[in-house]
Coordinates of C-alpha atoms in Angstrom, one line a residue:
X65 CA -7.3 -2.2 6.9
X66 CA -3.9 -2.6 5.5
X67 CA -2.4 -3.5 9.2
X68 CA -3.7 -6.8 8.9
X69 CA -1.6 -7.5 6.2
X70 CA 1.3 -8.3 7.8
X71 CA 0.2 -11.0 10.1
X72 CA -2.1 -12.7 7.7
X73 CA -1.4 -12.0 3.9
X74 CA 1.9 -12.6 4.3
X75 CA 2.3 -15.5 1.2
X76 CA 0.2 -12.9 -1.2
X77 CA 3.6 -10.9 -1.0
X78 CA 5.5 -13.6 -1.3
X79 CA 3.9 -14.5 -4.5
X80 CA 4.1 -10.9 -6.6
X81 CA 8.0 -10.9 -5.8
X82 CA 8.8 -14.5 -6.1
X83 CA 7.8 -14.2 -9.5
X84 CA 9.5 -10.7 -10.5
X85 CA 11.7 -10.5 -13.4
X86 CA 15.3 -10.8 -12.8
X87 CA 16.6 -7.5 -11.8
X88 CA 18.6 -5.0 -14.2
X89 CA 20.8 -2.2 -13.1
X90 CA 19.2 1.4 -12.9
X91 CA 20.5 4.7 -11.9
X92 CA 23.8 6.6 -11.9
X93 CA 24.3 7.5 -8.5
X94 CA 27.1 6.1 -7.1
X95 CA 29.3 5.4 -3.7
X96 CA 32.2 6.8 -5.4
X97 CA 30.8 9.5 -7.3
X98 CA 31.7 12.4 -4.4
X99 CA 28.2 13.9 -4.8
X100 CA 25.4 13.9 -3.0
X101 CA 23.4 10.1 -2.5
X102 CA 19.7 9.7 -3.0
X103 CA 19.0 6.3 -1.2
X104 CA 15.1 4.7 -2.9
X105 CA 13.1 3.3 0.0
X106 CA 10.2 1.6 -0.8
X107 CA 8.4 0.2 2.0
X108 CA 4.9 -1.0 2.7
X109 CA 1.9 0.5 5.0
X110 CA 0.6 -1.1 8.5
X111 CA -1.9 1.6 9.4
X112 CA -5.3 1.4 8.6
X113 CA -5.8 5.1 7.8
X114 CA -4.0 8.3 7.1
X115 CA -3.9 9.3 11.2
X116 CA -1.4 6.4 11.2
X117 CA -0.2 5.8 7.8
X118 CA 3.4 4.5 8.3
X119 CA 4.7 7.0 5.6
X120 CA 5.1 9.3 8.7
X121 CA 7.0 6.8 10.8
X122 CA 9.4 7.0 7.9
X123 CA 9.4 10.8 7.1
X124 CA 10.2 10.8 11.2
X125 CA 13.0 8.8 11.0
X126 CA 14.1 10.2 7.6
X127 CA 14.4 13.6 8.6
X128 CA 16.5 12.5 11.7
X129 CA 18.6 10.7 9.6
X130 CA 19.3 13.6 7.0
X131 CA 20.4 15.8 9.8
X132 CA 22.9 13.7 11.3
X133 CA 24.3 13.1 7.8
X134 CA 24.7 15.7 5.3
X135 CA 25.1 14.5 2.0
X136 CA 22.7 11.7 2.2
X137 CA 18.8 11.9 1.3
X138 CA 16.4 9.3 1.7
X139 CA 13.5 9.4 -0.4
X140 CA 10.9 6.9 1.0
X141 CA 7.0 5.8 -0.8
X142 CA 4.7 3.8 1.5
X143 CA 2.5 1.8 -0.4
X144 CA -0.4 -0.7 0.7
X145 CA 0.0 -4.3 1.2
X146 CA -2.1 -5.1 -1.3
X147 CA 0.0 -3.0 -4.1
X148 CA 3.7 -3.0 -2.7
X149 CA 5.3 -6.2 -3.6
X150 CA 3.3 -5.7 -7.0
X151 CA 5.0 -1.8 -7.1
X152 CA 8.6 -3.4 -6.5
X153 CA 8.2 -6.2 -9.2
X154 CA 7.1 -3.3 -11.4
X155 CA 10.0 -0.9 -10.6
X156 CA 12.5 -3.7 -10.7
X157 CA 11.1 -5.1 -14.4
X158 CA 11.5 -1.1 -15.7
X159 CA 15.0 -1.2 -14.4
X160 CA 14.3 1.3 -11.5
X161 CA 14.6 -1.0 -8.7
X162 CA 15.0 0.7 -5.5
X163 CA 18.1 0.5 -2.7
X164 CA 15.8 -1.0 -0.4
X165 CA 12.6 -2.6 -0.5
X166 CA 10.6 -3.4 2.8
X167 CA 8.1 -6.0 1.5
X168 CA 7.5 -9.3 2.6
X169 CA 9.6 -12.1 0.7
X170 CA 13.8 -12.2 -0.6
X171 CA 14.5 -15.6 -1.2
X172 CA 13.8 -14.7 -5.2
X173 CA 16.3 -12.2 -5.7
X174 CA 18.7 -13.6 -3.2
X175 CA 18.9 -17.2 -5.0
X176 CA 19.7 -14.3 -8.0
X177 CA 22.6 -13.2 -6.5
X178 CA 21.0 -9.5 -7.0
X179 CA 20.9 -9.0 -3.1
X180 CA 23.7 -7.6 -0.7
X181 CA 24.6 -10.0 2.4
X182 CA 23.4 -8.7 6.1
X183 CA 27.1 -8.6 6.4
X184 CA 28.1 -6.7 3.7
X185 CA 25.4 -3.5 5.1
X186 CA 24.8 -3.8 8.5
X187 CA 27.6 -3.3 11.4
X188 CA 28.0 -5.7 13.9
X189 CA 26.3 -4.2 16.8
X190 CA 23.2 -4.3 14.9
X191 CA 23.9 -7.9 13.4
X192 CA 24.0 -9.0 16.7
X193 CA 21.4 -7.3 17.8
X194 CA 18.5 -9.1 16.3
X195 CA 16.5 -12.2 17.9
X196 CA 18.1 -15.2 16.8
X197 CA 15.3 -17.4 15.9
X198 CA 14.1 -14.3 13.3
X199 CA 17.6 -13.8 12.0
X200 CA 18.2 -17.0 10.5
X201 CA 14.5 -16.6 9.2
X202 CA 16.5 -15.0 6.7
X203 CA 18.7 -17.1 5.5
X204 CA 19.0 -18.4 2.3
X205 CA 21.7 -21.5 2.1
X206 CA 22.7 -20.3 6.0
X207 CA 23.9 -16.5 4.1
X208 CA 21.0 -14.2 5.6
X209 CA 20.0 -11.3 3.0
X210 CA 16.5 -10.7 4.2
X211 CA 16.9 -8.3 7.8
X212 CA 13.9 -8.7 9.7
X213 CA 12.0 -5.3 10.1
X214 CA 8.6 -7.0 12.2
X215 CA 7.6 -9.9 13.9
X216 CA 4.8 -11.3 15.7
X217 CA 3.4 -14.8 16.9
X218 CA 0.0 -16.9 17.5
X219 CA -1.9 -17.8 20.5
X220 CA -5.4 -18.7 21.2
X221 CA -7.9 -16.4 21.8
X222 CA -10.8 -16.9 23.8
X223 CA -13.8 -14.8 24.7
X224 CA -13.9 -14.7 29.0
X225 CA -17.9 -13.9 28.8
X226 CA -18.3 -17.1 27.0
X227 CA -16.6 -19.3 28.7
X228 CA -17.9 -17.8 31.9
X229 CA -21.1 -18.4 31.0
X230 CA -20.1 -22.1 29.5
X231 CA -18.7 -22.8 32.9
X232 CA -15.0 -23.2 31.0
X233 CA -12.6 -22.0 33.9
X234 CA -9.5 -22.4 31.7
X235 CA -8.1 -21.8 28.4
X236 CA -7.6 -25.5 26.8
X237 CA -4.4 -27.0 26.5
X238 CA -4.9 -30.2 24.4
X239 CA -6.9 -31.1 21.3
X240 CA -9.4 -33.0 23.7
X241 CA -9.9 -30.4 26.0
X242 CA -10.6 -27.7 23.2
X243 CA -13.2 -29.9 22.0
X244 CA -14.2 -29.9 25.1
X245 CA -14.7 -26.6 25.6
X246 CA -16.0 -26.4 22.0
X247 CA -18.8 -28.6 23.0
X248 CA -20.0 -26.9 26.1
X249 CA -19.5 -23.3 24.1
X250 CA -21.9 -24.6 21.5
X251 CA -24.4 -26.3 24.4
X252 CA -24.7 -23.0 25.5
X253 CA -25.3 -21.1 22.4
X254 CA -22.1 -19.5 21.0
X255 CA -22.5 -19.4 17.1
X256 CA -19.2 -20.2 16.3
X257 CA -17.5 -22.6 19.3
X258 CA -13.7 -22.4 17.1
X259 CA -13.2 -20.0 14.3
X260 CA -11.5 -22.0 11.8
X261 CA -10.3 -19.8 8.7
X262 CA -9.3 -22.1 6.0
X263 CA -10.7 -19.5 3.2
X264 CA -8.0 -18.3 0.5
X265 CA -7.0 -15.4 2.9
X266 CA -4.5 -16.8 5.1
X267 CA -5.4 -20.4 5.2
X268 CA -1.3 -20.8 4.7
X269 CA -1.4 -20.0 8.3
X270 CA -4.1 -21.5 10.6
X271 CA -3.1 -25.0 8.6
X272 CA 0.7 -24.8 9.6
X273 CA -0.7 -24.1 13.1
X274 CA -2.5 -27.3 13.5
X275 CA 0.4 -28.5 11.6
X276 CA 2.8 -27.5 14.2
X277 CA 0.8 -28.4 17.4
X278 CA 0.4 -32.0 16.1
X279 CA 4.0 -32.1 15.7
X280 CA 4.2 -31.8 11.9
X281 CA 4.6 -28.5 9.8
X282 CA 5.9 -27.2 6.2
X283 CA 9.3 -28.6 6.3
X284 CA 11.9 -31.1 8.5
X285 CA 15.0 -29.4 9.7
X286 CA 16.6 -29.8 7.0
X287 CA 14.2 -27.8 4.9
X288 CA 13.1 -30.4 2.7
X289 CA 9.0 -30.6 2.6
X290 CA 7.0 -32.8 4.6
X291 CA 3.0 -31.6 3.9
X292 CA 2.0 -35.1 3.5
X293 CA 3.6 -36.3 6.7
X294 CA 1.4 -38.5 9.1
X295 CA 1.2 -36.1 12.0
X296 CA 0.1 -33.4 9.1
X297 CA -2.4 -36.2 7.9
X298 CA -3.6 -37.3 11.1
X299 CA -4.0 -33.6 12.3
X300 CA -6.4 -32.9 9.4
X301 CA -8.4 -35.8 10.2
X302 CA -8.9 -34.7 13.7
X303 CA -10.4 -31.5 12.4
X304 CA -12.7 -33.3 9.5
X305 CA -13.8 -35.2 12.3
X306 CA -13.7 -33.7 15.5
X307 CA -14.6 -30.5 14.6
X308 CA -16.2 -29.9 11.5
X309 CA -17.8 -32.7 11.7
X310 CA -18.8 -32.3 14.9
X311 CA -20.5 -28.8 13.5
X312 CA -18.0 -26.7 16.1
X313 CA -16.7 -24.5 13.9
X314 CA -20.1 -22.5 13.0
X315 CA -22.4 -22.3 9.9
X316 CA -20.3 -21.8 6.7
X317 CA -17.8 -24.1 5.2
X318 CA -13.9 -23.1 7.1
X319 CA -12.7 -23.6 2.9
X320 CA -14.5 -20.3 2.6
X321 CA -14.3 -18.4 5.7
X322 CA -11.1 -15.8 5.7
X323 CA -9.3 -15.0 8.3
X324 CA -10.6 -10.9 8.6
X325 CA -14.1 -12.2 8.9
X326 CA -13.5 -14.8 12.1
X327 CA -11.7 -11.9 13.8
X328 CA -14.9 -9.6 12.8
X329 CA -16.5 -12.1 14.3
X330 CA -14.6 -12.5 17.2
X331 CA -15.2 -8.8 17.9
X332 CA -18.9 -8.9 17.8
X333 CA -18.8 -11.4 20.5
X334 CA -19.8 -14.7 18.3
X335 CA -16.3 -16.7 18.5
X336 CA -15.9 -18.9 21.5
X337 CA -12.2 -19.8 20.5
X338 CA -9.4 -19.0 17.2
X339 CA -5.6 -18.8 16.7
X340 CA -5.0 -15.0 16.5
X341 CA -2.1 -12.3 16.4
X342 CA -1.4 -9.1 18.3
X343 CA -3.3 -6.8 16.2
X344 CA -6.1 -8.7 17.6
X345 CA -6.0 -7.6 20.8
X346 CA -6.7 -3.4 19.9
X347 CA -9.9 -5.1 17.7
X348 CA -11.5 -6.8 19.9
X349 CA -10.6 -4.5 23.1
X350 CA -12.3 -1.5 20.5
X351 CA -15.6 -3.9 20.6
X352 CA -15.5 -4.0 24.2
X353 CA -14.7 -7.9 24.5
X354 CA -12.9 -9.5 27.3
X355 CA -10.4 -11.8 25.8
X356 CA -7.4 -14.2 26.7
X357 CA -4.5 -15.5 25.5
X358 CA -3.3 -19.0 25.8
X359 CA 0.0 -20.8 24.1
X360 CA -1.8 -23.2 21.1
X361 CA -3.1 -26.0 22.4
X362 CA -1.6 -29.4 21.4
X363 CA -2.2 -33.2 20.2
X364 CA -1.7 -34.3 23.9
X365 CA -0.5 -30.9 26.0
X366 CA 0.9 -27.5 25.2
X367 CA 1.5 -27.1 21.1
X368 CA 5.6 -27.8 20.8
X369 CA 5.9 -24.4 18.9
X370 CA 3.9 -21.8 17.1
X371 CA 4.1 -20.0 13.7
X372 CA 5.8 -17.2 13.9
X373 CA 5.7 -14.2 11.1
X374 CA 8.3 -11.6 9.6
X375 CA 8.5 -9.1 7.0
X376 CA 11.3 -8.1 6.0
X377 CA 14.0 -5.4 4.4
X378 CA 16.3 -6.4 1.2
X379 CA 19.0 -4.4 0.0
X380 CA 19.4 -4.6 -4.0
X381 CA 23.4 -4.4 -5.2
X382 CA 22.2 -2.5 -8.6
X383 CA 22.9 1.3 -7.5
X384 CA 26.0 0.1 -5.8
X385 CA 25.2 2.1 -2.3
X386 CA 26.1 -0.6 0.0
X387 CA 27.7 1.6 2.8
X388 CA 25.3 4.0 2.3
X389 CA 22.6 1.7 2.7
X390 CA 24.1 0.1 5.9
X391 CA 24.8 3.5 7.4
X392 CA 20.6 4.2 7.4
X393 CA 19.5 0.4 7.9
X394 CA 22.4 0.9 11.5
X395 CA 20.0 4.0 12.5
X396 CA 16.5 2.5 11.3
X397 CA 17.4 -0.3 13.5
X398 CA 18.2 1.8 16.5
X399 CA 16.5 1.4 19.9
X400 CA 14.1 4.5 20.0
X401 CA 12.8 3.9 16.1
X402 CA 12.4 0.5 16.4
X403 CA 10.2 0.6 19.8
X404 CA 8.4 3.3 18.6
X405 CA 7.2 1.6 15.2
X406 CA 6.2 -1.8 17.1
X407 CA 4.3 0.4 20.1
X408 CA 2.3 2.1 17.1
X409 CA 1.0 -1.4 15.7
X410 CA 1.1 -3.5 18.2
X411 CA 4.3 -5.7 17.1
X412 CA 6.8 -7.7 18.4
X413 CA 10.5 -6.7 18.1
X414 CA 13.0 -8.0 16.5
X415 CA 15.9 -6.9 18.3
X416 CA 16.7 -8.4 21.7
X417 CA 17.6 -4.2 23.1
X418 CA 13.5 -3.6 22.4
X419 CA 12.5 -6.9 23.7
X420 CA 14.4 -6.3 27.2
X421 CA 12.9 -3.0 26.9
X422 CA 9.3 -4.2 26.7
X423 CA 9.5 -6.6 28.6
X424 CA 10.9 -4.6 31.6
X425 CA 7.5 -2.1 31.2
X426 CA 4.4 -3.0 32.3
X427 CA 3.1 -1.1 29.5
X428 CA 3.7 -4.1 26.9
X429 CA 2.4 -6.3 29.3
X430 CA -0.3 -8.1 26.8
X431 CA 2.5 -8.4 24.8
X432 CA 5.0 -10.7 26.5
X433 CA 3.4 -14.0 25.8
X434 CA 3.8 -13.1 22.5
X435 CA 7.2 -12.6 23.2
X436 CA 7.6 -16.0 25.1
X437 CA 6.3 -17.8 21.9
X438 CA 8.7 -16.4 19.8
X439 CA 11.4 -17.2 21.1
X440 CA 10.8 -21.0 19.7
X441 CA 8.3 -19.8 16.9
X442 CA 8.3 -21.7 13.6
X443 CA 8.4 -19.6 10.5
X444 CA 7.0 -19.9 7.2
X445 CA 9.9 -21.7 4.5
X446 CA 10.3 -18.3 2.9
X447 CA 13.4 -19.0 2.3
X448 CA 12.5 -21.4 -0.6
X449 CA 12.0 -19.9 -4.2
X450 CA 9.1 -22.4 -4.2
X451 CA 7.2 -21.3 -1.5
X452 CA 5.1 -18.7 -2.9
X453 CA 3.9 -21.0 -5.6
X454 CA 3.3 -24.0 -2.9
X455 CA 1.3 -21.4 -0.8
X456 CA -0.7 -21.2 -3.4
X457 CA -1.7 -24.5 -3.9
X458 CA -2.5 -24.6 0.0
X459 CA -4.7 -21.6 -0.7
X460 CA -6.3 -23.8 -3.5
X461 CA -6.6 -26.8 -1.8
X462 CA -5.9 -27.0 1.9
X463 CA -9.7 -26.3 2.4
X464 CA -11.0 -29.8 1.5
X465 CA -9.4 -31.5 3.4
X466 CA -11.6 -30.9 6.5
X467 CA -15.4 -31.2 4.4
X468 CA -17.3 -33.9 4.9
X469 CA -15.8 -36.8 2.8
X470 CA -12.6 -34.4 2.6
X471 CA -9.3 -36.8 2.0
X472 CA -6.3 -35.5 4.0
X473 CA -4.1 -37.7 3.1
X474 CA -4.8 -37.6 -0.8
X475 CA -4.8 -33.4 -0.9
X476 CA -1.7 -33.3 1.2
X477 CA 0.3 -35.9 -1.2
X478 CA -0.9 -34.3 -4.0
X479 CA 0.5 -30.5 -2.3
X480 CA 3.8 -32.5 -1.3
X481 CA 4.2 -33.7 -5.3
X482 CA 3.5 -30.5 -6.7
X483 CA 5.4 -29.0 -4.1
X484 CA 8.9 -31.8 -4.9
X485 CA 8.1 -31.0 -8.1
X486 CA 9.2 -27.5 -7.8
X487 CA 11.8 -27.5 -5.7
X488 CA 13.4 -30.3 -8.8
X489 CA 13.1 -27.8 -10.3
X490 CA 14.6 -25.2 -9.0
X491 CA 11.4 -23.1 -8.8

């Protein structure tokens, strides 16, 4: 299921481009050249077969682009997200980079200088035009040069049978109360009370969640780490202690349970509770579960924010199509093309036109919450040229911290001196 990609595996990407080679130039077309311009799309797949393979979204939007300008072809390969950013790194190390690459991390080539600026492509209607918050997701030294292409955001999940039958008439709101709820859900049988997926997969993700809803996370506004902060610390403990050690989270150790195989779970009708993303909606209504959807709960109340997720679109400088580029990124990013890519996979927007849209259509109704938590959604720091190697030291380690005997506040100071280490530097 490549879909799944995009709102969990989000670092693996980061990691393959992070560390490409620096880029050389490639090709002979040229803005000037008076011929005929090939633009090189490489982008990367969100179905999860060939009924909706995304290559024909982009042959859709490609041949309505062609025929409204004559003279410019667009020659687009979809590729998986478990082969893309790898693909890119490839073309760009054979000096065959392409005009635009839709994968999920910039902040490499950008620090590189072998990125154009939003500004430099894009027109100002559609500059303006994206959701704040997810805009300057892409900036790199306040310049943005990755333009968001997706979104989406976290809430909890709950199963309505169980907690019926648990005698739960609300979704939690505080640490306390989903222990709570996590106790009773366990009285009254439910395998796993909390699905907590700190395996390798996407542990990068349910950690900065319970990072963020005890008032921690990655970074301070300023962008400098803080992993081994005490609210970090203290919300690790919490879940050693509370939780897992309160045997709440199921059999299995979370250090080895992905995120793909809680939602599975979740499906069948064995998870009580877990921090999950659009795409899980479709699942579990295709297993026939009743679910809701409640903002992360909080150390004391509502979670202050929630982790947000985008991939993203790049624009390399090599081939030196810059207007041409911004000429197809202007219709890519048009109303109609983007609504109709987000309704196929259950997205969120990143333009404020599709947003208004969606949320003035009861059709996208299971969607706006999602919507309401974006708006102050917390993103990954992908804007550091570290990241991709600090994610993986998360992926490594983050697991421990909640076993029995697990040391929070010795992993996450040895994550945050790795992690300063790095960014010293310049990684």
């Amino acid at each position: 299921m490549q879909r799944r990609r995009f709102l969990g595996l989000t670092t693996a990407g980061v990691a393959a481009v992070a560390t490409a080679p620096g880029l050389t130039a490639c090709g002979s077309d040229s803005s000037g050249s008076g011929g005929d311009v090939t633009l090189k799309v490489v982008a990367a797949d969100y179905g999860d077969s060939t009924a909706n393979s995304s290559q024909k979204y982009w042959n859709k939007v490609v041949r309505a682009f062609e025929a409204k300008n004559s003279g410019l072809k667009v020659d687009v390969k979809v590729y998986s997200w478990t082969e893309v950013d790898r693909r890119v790194a490839e073309m760009v190390k054979n000096g065959q980079a392409p005009d635009i690459a839709q994968i999920g991390a910039y902040a490499d080539y950008a620090a590189q200088g072998k990125l154009y600026r939003a500004d430099e492509m894009l027109s100002i209607p559609t500059q303006a035009g994206f959701i704040t918050s997810i805009a300057q997701a892409g900036e790199v030294r306040r310049v943005q040069y990755g333009v968001p292409f997706v979104a989406s955001a976290r809430l909890l999940f709950y199963n309505k049978k169980l907690f019926d039958r648990a005698g739960i008439s609300s979704a939690p709101t505080s640490w306390a109360e989903l222990k709570e709820a996590a106790v009773r859900l366990k009285a009254n049988g439910v395998k796993i009370p909390y699905g907590l997926p700190l395996g390798p997969e996407e542990c990068q993700a349910e950690a900065m969640m319970w990072m963020l809803s005890g008032g921690g996370g990655y970074t301070d506004p300023n962008g400098s780490y803080t992993i081994d902060s005490t609210e970090n610390i203290e919300a690790f403990e919490w879940l050693r202690d509370e939780l897992v050690g309160a045997d709440l989270t199921g059999p299995g150790s979370p250090a080895r349970t992905n995120r793909q195989d809680t939602f599975d779970a979740f499906a069948r009708g064995e998870v009580g509770m877990l921090n999950g993303h659009p795409t899980l909606m479709q699942q579990a209504s295709g297993h026939g579960i009743a679910y809701g959807t409640a903002p992360l709960p909080g150390r004391r109340g509502k979670s202050p924010s929630t982790m947000g997720v985008a991939d993203w679109l790049m624009a390399f400088k090599q081939n030196g199509h810059r207007k041409e580029i911004g000429k197809f990124l202007d219709f890519v990013y048009t109303e109609n093309n983007v609504l109709d890519f987000v309704t196929e996979y259950d997205l969120l927007p990143v333009t404020t036109a599709v947003e208004q849209t969606m949320r003035g259509d009861r059709e996208y109704k299971r969607l706006w919450r999602f919507l309401d938590e974006l708006e102050s959604a917390e993103f990954y720091p992908a804007d550091k040229t570290s990241w991709a190697e600090v994610s993986k030291l998360i992926k490594q380690k983050i697991g421990s911290t909640v076993a029995k005997g697990g040391d929070p506040a010795s992993v996450l100071g040895q994550i945050q001196r790795e992690a300063d280490a790095m960014e010293n530097a310049g990684a």
